[in-house]
Coordinates of C-alpha atoms and ligand atoms in Angstrom, one line a residue:
M1 CA 24.8 5.7 26.7
D2 CA 21.2 7.0 26.6
V3 CA 20.9 9.7 29.2
R4 CA 17.3 11.8 28.2
R5 CA 15.6 14.8 30.4
R6 CA 13.0 17.2 29.9
Q7 CA 14.5 20.4 28.6
T8 CA 12.9 23.5 30.4
K9 CA 13.5 26.8 29.3
T10 CA 15.0 28.9 32.2
P11 CA 18.2 27.4 33.9
Q12 CA 15.9 27.8 37.6
S13 CA 13.5 25.3 36.1
V14 CA 16.4 23.1 35.1
K15 CA 17.4 22.7 38.3
I16 CA 13.9 22.3 40.2
A17 CA 13.4 19.4 37.9
T18 CA 17.0 18.1 38.6
A19 CA 15.5 18.3 42.7
E20 CA 12.8 15.9 42.1
P21 CA 11.8 12.4 41.7
P22 CA 10.5 11.1 38.5
M23 CA 6.6 11.8 38.1
K24 CA 4.2 9.7 36.9
P25 CA 2.1 12.0 34.3
H26 CA -1.1 10.9 35.1
N27 CA -0.3 12.7 38.7
H28 CA 1.0 16.2 37.2
P29 CA -0.7 18.8 39.1
L30 CA -2.4 21.7 36.8
P31 CA -0.1 25.0 36.6
K32 CA -2.1 27.1 39.2
A33 CA -2.0 30.5 40.4
S34 CA -1.7 29.2 44.0
D35 CA 1.8 27.9 42.9
V36 CA 3.6 31.4 43.5
L37 CA 2.8 31.7 47.1
P38 CA 5.6 32.0 49.6
L39 CA 3.3 29.9 52.5
P40 CA 2.0 26.6 52.3
L41 CA -1.4 27.1 50.9
Y42 CA -3.4 25.5 53.5
L43 CA -2.1 27.8 56.0
I44 CA -2.9 31.0 54.0
N45 CA -6.0 29.6 53.1
G46 CA -7.1 28.8 56.7
L47 CA -6.0 32.8 57.8
F48 CA -8.4 34.6 55.2
F49 CA -11.1 32.2 55.9
T50 CA -10.7 32.8 59.6
M51 CA -10.9 36.2 58.6
F52 CA -13.3 36.4 56.7
F53 CA -15.9 34.4 59.4
S54 CA -14.3 36.8 62.2
V55 CA -14.9 40.2 60.1
M56 CA -18.5 38.3 58.8
Y57 CA -19.5 37.7 62.5
F58 CA -18.5 41.2 63.8
L59 CA -20.6 43.0 61.2
L60 CA -23.6 40.9 61.7
T61 CA -23.5 42.0 64.7
R62 CA -23.1 45.8 64.7
W63 CA -25.8 45.8 62.2
R64 CA -28.4 44.0 64.2
E65 CA -27.5 46.3 67.0
K66 CA -28.0 49.1 64.6
I67 CA -31.1 48.0 63.7
R68 CA -32.1 47.8 66.9
N69 CA -31.3 51.1 68.1
S70 CA -32.7 52.6 65.1
I71 CA -28.8 53.8 63.9
P72 CA -28.5 54.2 60.0
L73 CA -26.5 51.7 58.7
H74 CA -24.0 54.1 56.2
V75 CA -23.0 55.4 59.9
V76 CA -19.6 53.5 60.1
T77 CA -17.2 53.6 63.4
L78 CA -13.3 53.1 62.4
S79 CA -13.6 49.7 64.1
E80 CA -16.5 48.8 61.3
L81 CA -14.5 50.4 58.5
A82 CA -11.6 48.4 59.4
A83 CA -13.5 45.1 59.4
L84 CA -15.3 45.9 55.7
V85 CA -11.8 46.7 54.6
S86 CA -10.6 43.2 55.8
L87 CA -14.1 41.7 54.6
L88 CA -13.0 42.9 51.1
A89 CA -9.5 41.8 51.2
S90 CA -10.2 38.4 52.1
I91 CA -12.9 38.1 49.5
I92 CA -10.5 39.5 46.9
Y93 CA -8.4 36.8 48.0
L94 CA -10.8 33.9 47.5
I95 CA -12.2 35.1 44.3
G96 CA -8.7 35.4 43.3
F97 CA -7.5 32.3 44.1
F98 CA -10.5 29.7 43.5
G99 CA -11.7 31.5 40.9
V100 CA -8.3 31.6 38.4
D101 CA -7.4 28.1 39.2
F102 CA -10.8 27.0 38.5
V103 CA -10.8 29.3 35.0
Q104 CA -7.4 27.8 34.3
S105 CA -8.6 24.0 34.9
V106 CA -11.1 24.5 32.6
I107 CA -9.6 26.0 29.9
Y108 CA -6.8 23.8 30.2
R109 CA -9.6 20.8 30.4
S110 CA -11.1 21.8 27.4
N111 CA -7.6 21.8 25.4
E112 CA -6.7 18.5 26.3
D113 CA -10.3 17.1 25.2
A114 CA -9.4 18.7 21.6
W115 CA -5.8 17.6 21.3
D116 CA -3.3 16.5 24.1
V117 CA -4.7 13.1 24.6
E118 CA -1.7 11.7 22.6
E119 CA 0.9 14.2 23.9
E120 CA -0.1 13.6 27.5
E121 CA 0.4 9.9 26.7
N122 CA 4.0 10.5 25.0
E123 CA 4.5 12.6 28.0
K124 CA 4.0 9.7 30.2
F125 CA 6.2 7.6 27.7
I126 CA 8.9 9.7 27.9
I127 CA 8.5 10.0 32.1
E128 CA 8.4 6.5 32.2
E129 CA 11.7 6.0 30.2
D130 CA 13.3 8.3 32.3
S131 CA 12.9 7.0 35.5
R132 CA 14.1 3.7 34.0
M133 CA 17.3 5.0 32.4
G134 CA 18.3 6.8 35.7
A135 CA 18.2 3.4 37.3
S136 CA 20.0 1.5 34.5
P137 CA 22.2 3.4 32.0
A138 CA 21.1 1.6 29.1
T139 CA 23.0 1.9 25.6
T140 CA 19.9 2.5 23.2
L141 CA 21.7 5.2 21.4
G142 CA 25.4 3.8 21.7
C143 CA 27.0 6.9 22.5
A144 CA 29.8 6.2 24.8
V145 CA 30.0 8.7 27.3
P146 CA 29.9 8.4 30.7
V147 CA 26.8 7.7 33.0
V148 CA 24.9 10.9 33.9
P149 CA 22.2 10.7 36.5
I150 CA 18.5 10.9 34.8
V151 CA 16.9 13.6 36.2
P152 CA 13.1 13.7 34.8
A153 CA 11.7 17.4 34.6
Q154 CA 9.3 19.0 36.7
P155 CA 6.5 19.9 34.6
T156 CA 4.2 21.9 36.8
K157 CA 5.4 25.3 35.8
V158 CA 5.4 24.8 32.0
P159 CA 2.3 26.9 31.0
V160 CA 0.0 24.6 29.3
T161 CA 0.3 26.2 25.8
E162 CA 4.0 25.5 25.4
N163 CA 5.1 22.6 23.4
P164 CA 6.6 19.5 24.8
A165 CA 10.5 20.1 25.7
P166 CA 13.1 18.6 23.6
I167 CA 14.9 15.4 24.8
I168 CA 18.5 15.6 25.4
T169 CA 21.2 13.0 25.2
P170 CA 24.8 14.3 25.5
Q171 CA 26.7 13.1 23.0
S172 CA 30.3 11.8 23.1
S173 CA 32.0 14.3 22.3
E174 CA 31.9 18.1 22.2
E175 CA 32.2 18.0 18.3
D176 CA 29.3 16.0 18.2
E177 CA 27.2 18.5 20.4
Q178 CA 28.1 20.9 18.5
I179 CA 27.3 19.4 15.3
V180 CA 23.9 18.3 17.0
N181 CA 23.3 22.0 17.9
S182 CA 23.9 22.8 14.3
V183 CA 21.5 20.7 12.8
V184 CA 19.0 21.6 15.6
E185 CA 19.4 25.5 14.8
G186 CA 19.6 24.4 11.0
K187 CA 23.0 25.7 10.1
T188 CA 23.9 21.9 9.2
P189 CA 21.4 20.2 6.8
S190 CA 20.7 16.9 8.1
Y191 CA 21.2 15.2 4.4
S192 CA 24.7 16.6 4.5
L193 CA 25.9 14.6 7.8
E194 CA 27.1 11.5 6.1
S195 CA 29.1 13.7 3.2
K196 CA 30.6 16.0 6.0
L197 CA 31.6 13.1 8.6
G198 CA 32.2 10.4 6.5
D199 CA 30.9 8.3 9.1
C200 CA 27.7 6.9 8.4
K201 CA 26.8 5.3 12.1
R202 CA 27.9 8.5 13.1
A203 CA 26.1 10.9 10.9
A204 CA 23.1 8.4 12.0
S205 CA 23.5 8.9 15.5
I206 CA 23.9 12.6 15.3
R207 CA 20.8 13.0 12.8
R208 CA 19.0 10.8 15.5
E209 CA 19.9 13.1 18.3
A210 CA 19.1 16.6 16.4
L211 CA 15.7 14.8 15.6
Q212 CA 14.7 13.8 19.1
R213 CA 15.5 17.5 20.3
I214 CA 14.0 19.2 17.4
T215 CA 10.5 17.3 18.3
G216 CA 11.1 16.7 21.6
K217 CA 9.8 13.0 21.1
S218 CA 11.8 10.1 22.0
L219 CA 13.2 7.4 19.7
E220 CA 13.7 5.2 22.4
G221 CA 12.8 1.8 21.1
L222 CA 13.6 2.2 17.3
P223 CA 17.6 1.1 17.6
L224 CA 20.8 2.9 15.9
E225 CA 23.1 -0.1 17.0
G226 CA 23.5 -3.2 15.1
F227 CA 23.2 -2.2 11.6
D228 CA 25.9 -1.4 9.0
Y229 CA 24.5 2.0 7.8
E230 CA 27.5 2.5 4.7
S231 CA 25.8 -0.4 3.3
I232 CA 22.5 1.7 2.4
L233 CA 24.1 5.2 1.4
G234 CA 23.4 6.4 -1.8
Q235 CA 21.2 3.1 -2.8
C236 CA 18.6 1.9 0.0
C237 CA 17.7 5.0 2.5
E238 CA 18.4 8.7 3.3
M239 CA 19.0 10.3 6.3
P240 CA 18.7 7.1 8.7
V241 CA 18.0 7.5 12.6
G242 CA 17.9 3.9 13.0
Y243 CA 15.9 1.0 11.6
V244 CA 12.8 -1.0 12.4
Q245 CA 12.9 -4.3 13.3
I246 CA 10.6 -7.2 11.7
P247 CA 10.4 -10.6 13.0
V248 CA 11.2 -13.4 10.4
G249 CA 9.3 -17.0 10.3
I250 CA 9.7 -20.0 8.3
A251 CA 7.0 -21.8 6.3
G252 CA 8.5 -25.1 5.0
P253 CA 9.7 -27.0 3.5
L254 CA 7.9 -25.8 0.5
L255 CA 8.4 -29.0 -2.3
L256 CA 8.5 -27.0 -5.6
N257 CA 9.3 -28.4 -8.8
G258 CA 11.1 -31.0 -6.8
T259 CA 13.2 -28.9 -4.3
K260 CA 12.7 -28.2 -0.6
Y261 CA 12.8 -24.6 0.2
M262 CA 12.3 -23.0 3.7
V263 CA 10.7 -20.1 2.9
P264 CA 11.4 -16.7 4.7
M265 CA 8.7 -14.2 5.7
G266 CA 8.9 -11.1 7.7
T267 CA 5.4 -10.3 9.3
T268 CA 4.0 -8.7 12.1
E269 CA 0.7 -10.3 11.3
G270 CA 0.2 -13.1 13.6
C271 CA -1.1 -16.7 11.9
L272 CA 0.1 -16.0 8.5
V273 CA 3.3 -18.1 8.7
A274 CA 1.5 -20.5 10.4
S275 CA -1.0 -20.8 7.8
T276 CA 1.5 -20.7 5.5
N277 CA 3.2 -23.4 6.7
R278 CA 0.3 -25.6 6.9
G279 CA -0.4 -25.2 3.1
C280 CA 3.5 -25.9 2.5
K281 CA 2.5 -29.0 4.6
A282 CA -0.4 -30.2 2.5
I283 CA 1.0 -29.6 -0.2
Y284 CA 4.3 -31.6 0.4
A285 CA 2.0 -34.7 1.8
S286 CA 0.5 -34.6 -2.0
G287 CA 3.7 -34.7 -3.8
G288 CA 4.8 -30.7 -4.2
A289 CA 3.8 -28.4 -6.6
T290 CA 4.6 -27.6 -10.0
C291 CA 5.6 -24.0 -11.1
T292 CA 6.2 -22.5 -14.4
L293 CA 7.5 -19.3 -15.6
F294 CA 6.1 -18.0 -19.0
K295 CA 7.0 -14.5 -19.4
D296 CA 10.1 -12.3 -17.8
G297 CA 10.1 -8.8 -18.5
M298 CA 10.7 -5.6 -16.8
T299 CA 8.4 -2.4 -18.2
R300 CA 9.2 1.0 -18.6
A301 CA 7.0 3.2 -20.3
P302 CA 7.4 7.2 -21.0
A303 CA 5.1 9.8 -22.3
V304 CA 5.9 12.0 -25.3
R305 CA 4.4 14.5 -26.7
F306 CA 3.7 16.0 -30.5
G307 CA 2.1 19.1 -32.1
T308 CA -0.3 16.6 -33.9
A309 CA -2.0 13.2 -33.2
K310 CA -0.6 12.3 -37.0
R311 CA 3.2 12.8 -35.8
A312 CA 2.4 10.6 -32.4
A313 CA 0.9 8.1 -34.6
E314 CA 4.2 8.1 -36.7
L315 CA 6.1 7.3 -34.2
K316 CA 4.1 4.6 -33.1
F317 CA 4.1 2.9 -36.2
Y318 CA 8.3 3.5 -36.3
L319 CA 8.6 1.8 -33.1
E320 CA 6.3 -1.3 -33.9
N321 CA 7.9 -1.7 -37.0
P322 CA 9.8 -5.1 -36.6
L323 CA 12.5 -3.9 -38.9
N324 CA 13.3 -1.6 -36.9
H325 CA 13.5 -3.6 -33.6
E326 CA 17.1 -4.5 -34.1
T327 CA 18.1 -0.8 -34.3
L328 CA 16.4 0.2 -31.2
S329 CA 17.6 -2.9 -29.2
V330 CA 21.3 -2.3 -30.0
I331 CA 20.6 1.4 -28.6
F332 CA 18.2 0.2 -25.7
N333 CA 20.7 -2.7 -24.5
K334 CA 23.8 -0.2 -24.4
S335 CA 22.5 0.3 -20.6
S336 CA 23.4 -2.9 -19.1
R337 CA 25.1 -6.1 -20.4
F338 CA 22.0 -7.7 -18.7
A339 CA 19.2 -5.4 -20.0
R340 CA 17.8 -6.8 -23.4
L341 CA 14.9 -5.3 -25.3
Q342 CA 12.0 -7.9 -25.7
G343 CA 9.5 -5.2 -27.4
I344 CA 7.6 -2.2 -27.7
Q345 CA 3.7 -1.6 -27.2
C346 CA 2.6 2.2 -27.8
A347 CA -0.9 3.6 -26.3
M348 CA -2.0 6.9 -27.9
A349 CA -4.3 9.6 -26.3
G350 CA -4.7 12.2 -29.0
K351 CA -1.1 13.9 -29.6
N352 CA 0.4 11.8 -26.7
L353 CA 2.2 8.6 -27.2
Y354 CA 2.7 6.1 -24.2
I355 CA 5.7 3.7 -25.1
R356 CA 5.9 0.9 -23.4
F357 CA 9.1 -0.8 -23.4
T358 CA 9.5 -4.4 -22.1
C359 CA 13.2 -6.2 -21.5
S360 CA 14.6 -9.0 -19.5
T361 CA 17.0 -8.0 -16.6
G362 CA 18.9 -10.6 -16.0
D363 CA 18.8 -11.1 -11.5
A364 CA 17.8 -7.3 -11.0
M365 CA 14.4 -6.8 -10.7
G366 CA 15.0 -4.1 -13.3
M367 CA 13.7 -0.9 -13.1
N368 CA 17.0 1.2 -13.2
M369 CA 18.1 -1.0 -16.2
V370 CA 15.1 -0.3 -18.3
S371 CA 14.8 3.2 -17.5
K372 CA 18.3 3.8 -18.6
G373 CA 18.1 1.8 -22.0
V374 CA 14.6 3.8 -22.6
Q375 CA 16.6 7.2 -22.0
N376 CA 18.9 5.8 -24.6
V377 CA 16.1 5.1 -26.9
L378 CA 14.7 8.6 -26.3
D379 CA 18.0 10.5 -26.9
Y380 CA 18.2 8.3 -30.0
L381 CA 14.8 9.1 -31.4
E382 CA 15.5 12.9 -31.2
N383 CA 17.4 12.4 -34.2
D384 CA 14.2 11.2 -36.4
F385 CA 11.7 13.2 -34.0
P386 CA 13.1 16.5 -33.3
D387 CA 9.6 17.5 -32.6
M388 CA 9.1 14.9 -30.0
D389 CA 8.8 16.4 -26.8
V390 CA 9.3 13.7 -23.6
I391 CA 6.7 14.3 -21.0
G392 CA 8.5 12.2 -18.5
I393 CA 10.6 8.9 -18.2
S394 CA 7.6 7.3 -16.7
G395 CA 4.2 7.9 -18.3
N396 CA 2.0 5.2 -15.9
F397 CA 1.9 3.0 -18.7
C398 CA 4.7 0.8 -17.1
S399 CA 2.7 0.5 -14.4
D400 CA 4.8 0.8 -11.4
K401 CA 3.5 0.3 -8.0
K402 CA -0.1 1.3 -9.0
P403 CA -3.1 -1.3 -9.7
A404 CA -3.5 -1.3 -13.2
A405 CA -5.1 -3.4 -16.0
V406 CA -2.1 -3.5 -18.1
N407 CA 0.4 -5.3 -15.9
W408 CA -2.6 -7.8 -14.9
I409 CA -3.1 -8.7 -19.0
E410 CA 0.2 -7.9 -20.4
G411 CA 2.2 -9.3 -17.2
R412 CA 5.6 -7.1 -15.7
G413 CA 8.3 -8.4 -14.2
K414 CA 7.8 -12.7 -14.0
S415 CA 4.7 -14.0 -15.1
V416 CA 4.2 -17.3 -13.4
V417 CA 1.8 -20.4 -12.7
C418 CA 2.0 -22.7 -9.9
E419 CA -0.3 -25.6 -9.2
A420 CA -0.7 -29.0 -7.1
I421 CA -2.8 -31.9 -6.5
I422 CA -3.9 -31.8 -3.1
K423 CA -5.2 -35.7 -2.1
E424 CA -8.5 -36.1 -0.4
E425 CA -7.3 -37.3 2.5
I426 CA -4.6 -34.5 3.0
V427 CA -7.8 -32.0 2.5
T428 CA -9.5 -33.8 5.3
K429 CA -6.6 -34.7 7.7
V430 CA -4.5 -31.5 7.0
L431 CA -6.6 -28.6 5.9
K432 CA -9.7 -30.2 7.8
T433 CA -12.2 -29.3 5.0
N434 CA -13.5 -31.3 2.0
V435 CA -12.8 -30.5 -2.2
T436 CA -16.6 -29.7 -2.9
A437 CA -16.6 -27.2 -0.2
L438 CA -13.2 -25.2 -1.3
V439 CA -14.6 -25.5 -4.7
E440 CA -17.2 -23.6 -4.1
L441 CA -16.0 -21.5 -1.9
N442 CA -13.4 -20.5 -4.6
M443 CA -16.0 -20.1 -7.3
L444 CA -17.9 -18.1 -5.1
K445 CA -15.2 -15.9 -3.0
N446 CA -12.5 -15.4 -5.7
L447 CA -13.8 -15.6 -8.7
T448 CA -17.3 -14.2 -8.2
G449 CA -17.1 -12.1 -5.1
S450 CA -13.7 -10.4 -6.8
A451 CA -15.9 -9.7 -9.7
I452 CA -19.1 -8.4 -7.8
A453 CA -16.2 -6.1 -6.3
G454 CA -14.8 -5.0 -9.6
A455 CA -11.4 -6.3 -8.6
L456 CA -8.5 -5.7 -10.6
G457 CA -6.2 -8.8 -10.1
G458 CA -7.6 -9.5 -6.9
F459 CA -9.4 -12.9 -7.5
N460 CA -7.5 -14.6 -4.8
A461 CA -8.0 -14.8 -0.5
H462 CA -4.6 -13.3 0.1
A463 CA -1.6 -13.4 -1.9
S464 CA -0.7 -10.2 -0.8
N465 CA 0.1 -11.6 2.6
I466 CA 2.8 -13.9 0.9
V467 CA 4.4 -11.6 -1.6
S468 CA 4.9 -8.8 1.2
A469 CA 6.1 -11.3 3.8
V470 CA 8.4 -12.8 1.3
Y471 CA 9.4 -9.6 -0.4
I472 CA 9.8 -7.9 3.2
A473 CA 12.3 -10.7 4.4
T474 CA 14.2 -11.2 0.7
G475 CA 15.0 -7.2 0.4
Q476 CA 12.3 -6.7 -2.7
D477 CA 10.6 -3.5 -2.9
P478 CA 7.5 -3.8 -0.9
A479 CA 5.9 -1.2 -2.9
Q480 CA 5.6 -3.5 -5.8
N481 CA 3.3 -5.9 -3.9
I482 CA 0.9 -4.1 -5.5
E483 CA 1.0 -5.5 -8.9
S484 CA 3.3 -8.8 -7.6
S485 CA -0.4 -10.0 -5.7
H486 CA -2.1 -9.8 -8.6
C487 CA -3.1 -13.4 -8.5
I488 CA -6.4 -15.4 -9.8
T489 CA -6.6 -18.8 -7.5
M490 CA -8.7 -21.8 -9.6
M491 CA -9.8 -24.6 -7.9
E492 CA -11.4 -27.8 -9.1
A493 CA -12.4 -31.5 -8.2
V494 CA -10.1 -34.1 -10.6
N495 CA -9.4 -37.9 -10.3
D496 CA -13.1 -38.6 -10.2
G497 CA -13.8 -35.5 -8.0
K498 CA -11.9 -37.0 -5.2
D499 CA -8.6 -34.5 -5.2
L500 CA -8.2 -30.8 -5.4
H501 CA -6.3 -29.5 -8.6
I502 CA -5.4 -25.8 -7.5
S503 CA -3.5 -23.0 -9.4
V504 CA -2.5 -19.6 -8.8
T505 CA -1.6 -17.6 -11.9
M506 CA 0.3 -14.5 -11.1
P507 CA 1.3 -12.3 -14.4
S508 CA 3.8 -10.1 -12.4
I509 CA 5.8 -10.9 -9.8
E510 CA 9.0 -7.9 -9.5
V511 CA 11.8 -9.4 -8.0
G512 CA 15.6 -9.3 -8.0
T513 CA 18.4 -10.8 -6.5
V514 CA 20.6 -8.2 -7.1
G515 CA 20.3 -4.7 -6.4
G516 CA 18.2 -2.8 -4.0
G517 CA 17.6 -4.0 -0.9
T518 CA 19.1 -7.6 -1.7
Q519 CA 22.4 -6.8 -0.6
L520 CA 21.6 -6.0 2.9
A521 CA 23.1 -8.5 5.3
S522 CA 19.5 -9.6 6.6
Q523 CA 17.9 -9.8 3.3
S524 CA 20.9 -11.2 1.7
A525 CA 20.8 -14.1 4.3
C526 CA 17.2 -14.9 3.5
L527 CA 17.8 -15.1 0.1
N528 CA 20.6 -17.4 1.1
L529 CA 18.4 -19.5 2.6
L530 CA 16.2 -20.2 -0.7
G531 CA 19.6 -20.7 -2.6
V532 CA 18.9 -17.7 -5.0
K533 CA 21.4 -15.1 -2.8
G534 CA 22.9 -12.6 -6.0
A535 CA 23.8 -13.4 -9.3
S536 CA 23.6 -16.7 -10.8
K537 CA 27.0 -18.3 -11.7
E538 CA 25.1 -20.3 -14.1
L539 CA 22.7 -18.4 -16.0
A540 CA 21.7 -14.6 -16.0
G541 CA 18.5 -14.4 -14.5
A542 CA 17.6 -17.7 -12.9
N543 CA 18.0 -16.7 -9.4
A544 CA 15.6 -14.3 -10.1
R545 CA 13.2 -16.4 -12.0
L546 CA 13.5 -19.0 -9.0
L547 CA 12.3 -16.8 -6.8
A548 CA 9.8 -15.9 -8.4
T549 CA 8.9 -19.0 -8.7
I550 CA 9.3 -19.5 -5.2
V551 CA 7.3 -16.5 -4.4
A552 CA 4.2 -18.4 -6.1
G553 CA 4.6 -21.2 -4.6
S554 CA 4.5 -20.0 -1.5
V555 CA 1.3 -18.2 -2.4
L556 CA -0.3 -21.5 -3.6
A557 CA 0.5 -22.1 -0.1
G558 CA -1.1 -19.4 1.6
E559 CA -4.1 -20.0 -0.2
L560 CA -4.7 -23.2 0.3
S561 CA -4.3 -23.3 4.2
L562 CA -6.8 -19.8 4.1
M563 CA -9.2 -21.0 1.7
S564 CA -9.4 -24.3 4.1
A565 CA -10.0 -22.3 6.9
I566 CA -12.6 -20.0 5.7
A567 CA -14.6 -23.7 4.3
A568 CA -14.5 -25.0 7.4
G569 CA -15.4 -21.9 9.2
Q570 CA -18.4 -21.7 6.6
L571 CA -19.3 -25.3 7.3
V572 CA -19.3 -25.0 11.2
K573 CA -21.8 -22.3 10.5
S574 CA -24.0 -23.7 8.1
H575 CA -24.4 -26.5 10.7
M576 CA -25.5 -24.4 13.7
K577 CA -27.8 -22.2 11.4
Y578 CA -29.5 -24.9 9.3
N579 CA -29.3 -27.6 11.8
R580 CA -27.6 -30.0 8.8
S581 CA -25.3 -32.1 11.0
S582 CA -26.7 -35.3 10.2
K583 CA -26.6 -34.5 7.0
D584 CA -23.1 -35.8 4.7
V585 CA -21.2 -32.5 4.7
T586 CA -19.8 -33.2 1.6
K587 CA -23.3 -32.6 -0.3
I588 CA -24.1 -29.5 1.5
S589 CA -21.9 -27.0 -1.0
S590 CA -22.9 -29.5 -3.7
Ligands
ADP601 P1 17.6 -2.7 -10.6 O1 17.5 -2.5 -12.0 O2 16.7 -3.6 -10.2 O3 17.2 -1.4 -9.9 P2 20.4 -2.3 -10.4 O4 20.3 -1.4 -11.4 O5 20.7 -1.7 -8.6 O6 19.1 -2.8 -10.1 O7 21.4 -3.2 -9.8 C1 21.7 -4.3 -11.3 C2 22.8 -3.9 -11.1 O8 23.7 -5.2 -11.0 C3 23.7 -3.3 -12.6 O9 24.7 -2.6 -12.3 C4 24.3 -5.0 -13.2 O10 24.9 -4.3 -14.0 C5 24.6 -5.6 -11.8 N1 24.4 -7.0 -11.7 C6 25.7 -7.9 -11.7 N2 25.2 -9.2 -11.7 C7 23.7 -9.2 -12.4 C8 22.8 -9.9 -13.2 N3 23.4 -11.5 -12.8 N4 21.7 -9.6 -13.2 C9 21.6 -8.3 -13.3 N5 22.2 -7.2 -13.0 C10 23.7 -7.8 -12.5

């Protein structure tokens, strides 16, 4: 069960908190000096106001009499002296109270303007959440402990400058409570919980609670239950505290190379699945798409340095000499039964050499595999090139998770081209546009517009939308969407200008069906849906290659649909602007 309360510093304030009903944050009274009074404020104020005005009236009357009788004002009687003292006391009270409260509220509000908007929102969240939890003992944290009444804290006595109080959820056992405290106090490193406890779920639960107490922020909404924490240990994620939920939508069937695929897309972008689905429909109705994979090799490029550029060049000649390829392959391929060295490409920068190894990696995306092979070769090279200084196993000529021309030109992972001929009536009926408009839009937007923008592999409408969504659903590395989304979309009118030929060429799709996040239950289910789960039984790498073609086919569908939507929108706008509604729309773009 999940019980939280706002922790305050003193036992007394905790007691106050437990006695009070939940408060709405916008009703929080500012901490005031008047809070310390023993009697109700209105009674004390009334008393002092009455005293102030009575004494003033008395003194004014006395002073008028003195003026009339020519008595000096500084000659005071005992009653006048008492009245003056009373006046002074009431003035001090009034200034003290209203003045301090006013100054405090000004300080508080100026701080609030500067930084406290978010805090206030968070506080609101925590308090509202607490009031809900009080009514219904939820099981968000999954801790099997007895129900404890929820007691929201009373924030009025908290000094304005104090940090938000931590959230406390009682742990399922005294031992867990002690471990949480130990993590909070910094005595037990959070990262060591899995190895110390030998129970990944329990470790995540304790870490999560410690995090809430340390930060004072609630993790309500981030689920803990329903996830296999053992499955990510040492492979996918360190120091877990829960998992993020992403909806998975389905686009399809995507008819690709004669086979239908229902494509899972993990996304929170509305319309993306619907739009891709519309593209699939247009492709299907036109007889399907054809996809060809023309390259398959993962790369890794270490950087090495020599005392002279001449020595660096000598290594370049050695590595690129075809006569040495077999020897180097044997050494490289020791890394895995699936790793097969394909080639080595070197780039020089003075005394520094960047060595780009390319290898096939079976059904794995292959980064680990290629890195191990590269390390084998570097170790071997130390014999003939002892003066070689290895700067790093990755020298960025690879190039992983960064936009780089080398991937766009040479390819990385799977290089794929996917095409379809969309019939004229499908363009009109399903895509609500026409071939001429699409071809012109593609030329001006995806080719010319991207050239104007200085694009690097970005000659498309939204390839990364589809790539990212399929990657998330199927357990690929989402960061590799950068180079995997490199895509040039081409469109031209065919069959006497009636039909549309559309293609997407994607030189660096980095996917795998084993390793990484692909083995997690939900991602594995999505791979299973596509028929590419795990290692291919027929031919090593066949599943990963098929997945790459499905990614490209889905991108084709996405491009078709979005470009059509834009083309249709442009036509409508053109009509409105130029009043050409009476003209043949197919000629507008010609
Ligand atoms: P990556 O190299 O993509 O980071 P991993 O190294 O995590 O992937 O996963 C690849 C592992 O899977 C290797 O240990 C490899 O031996 C194993 N494996 C099993 N079957 C295959 C296969 N068909 N293709 C590639 N690797 C496979």
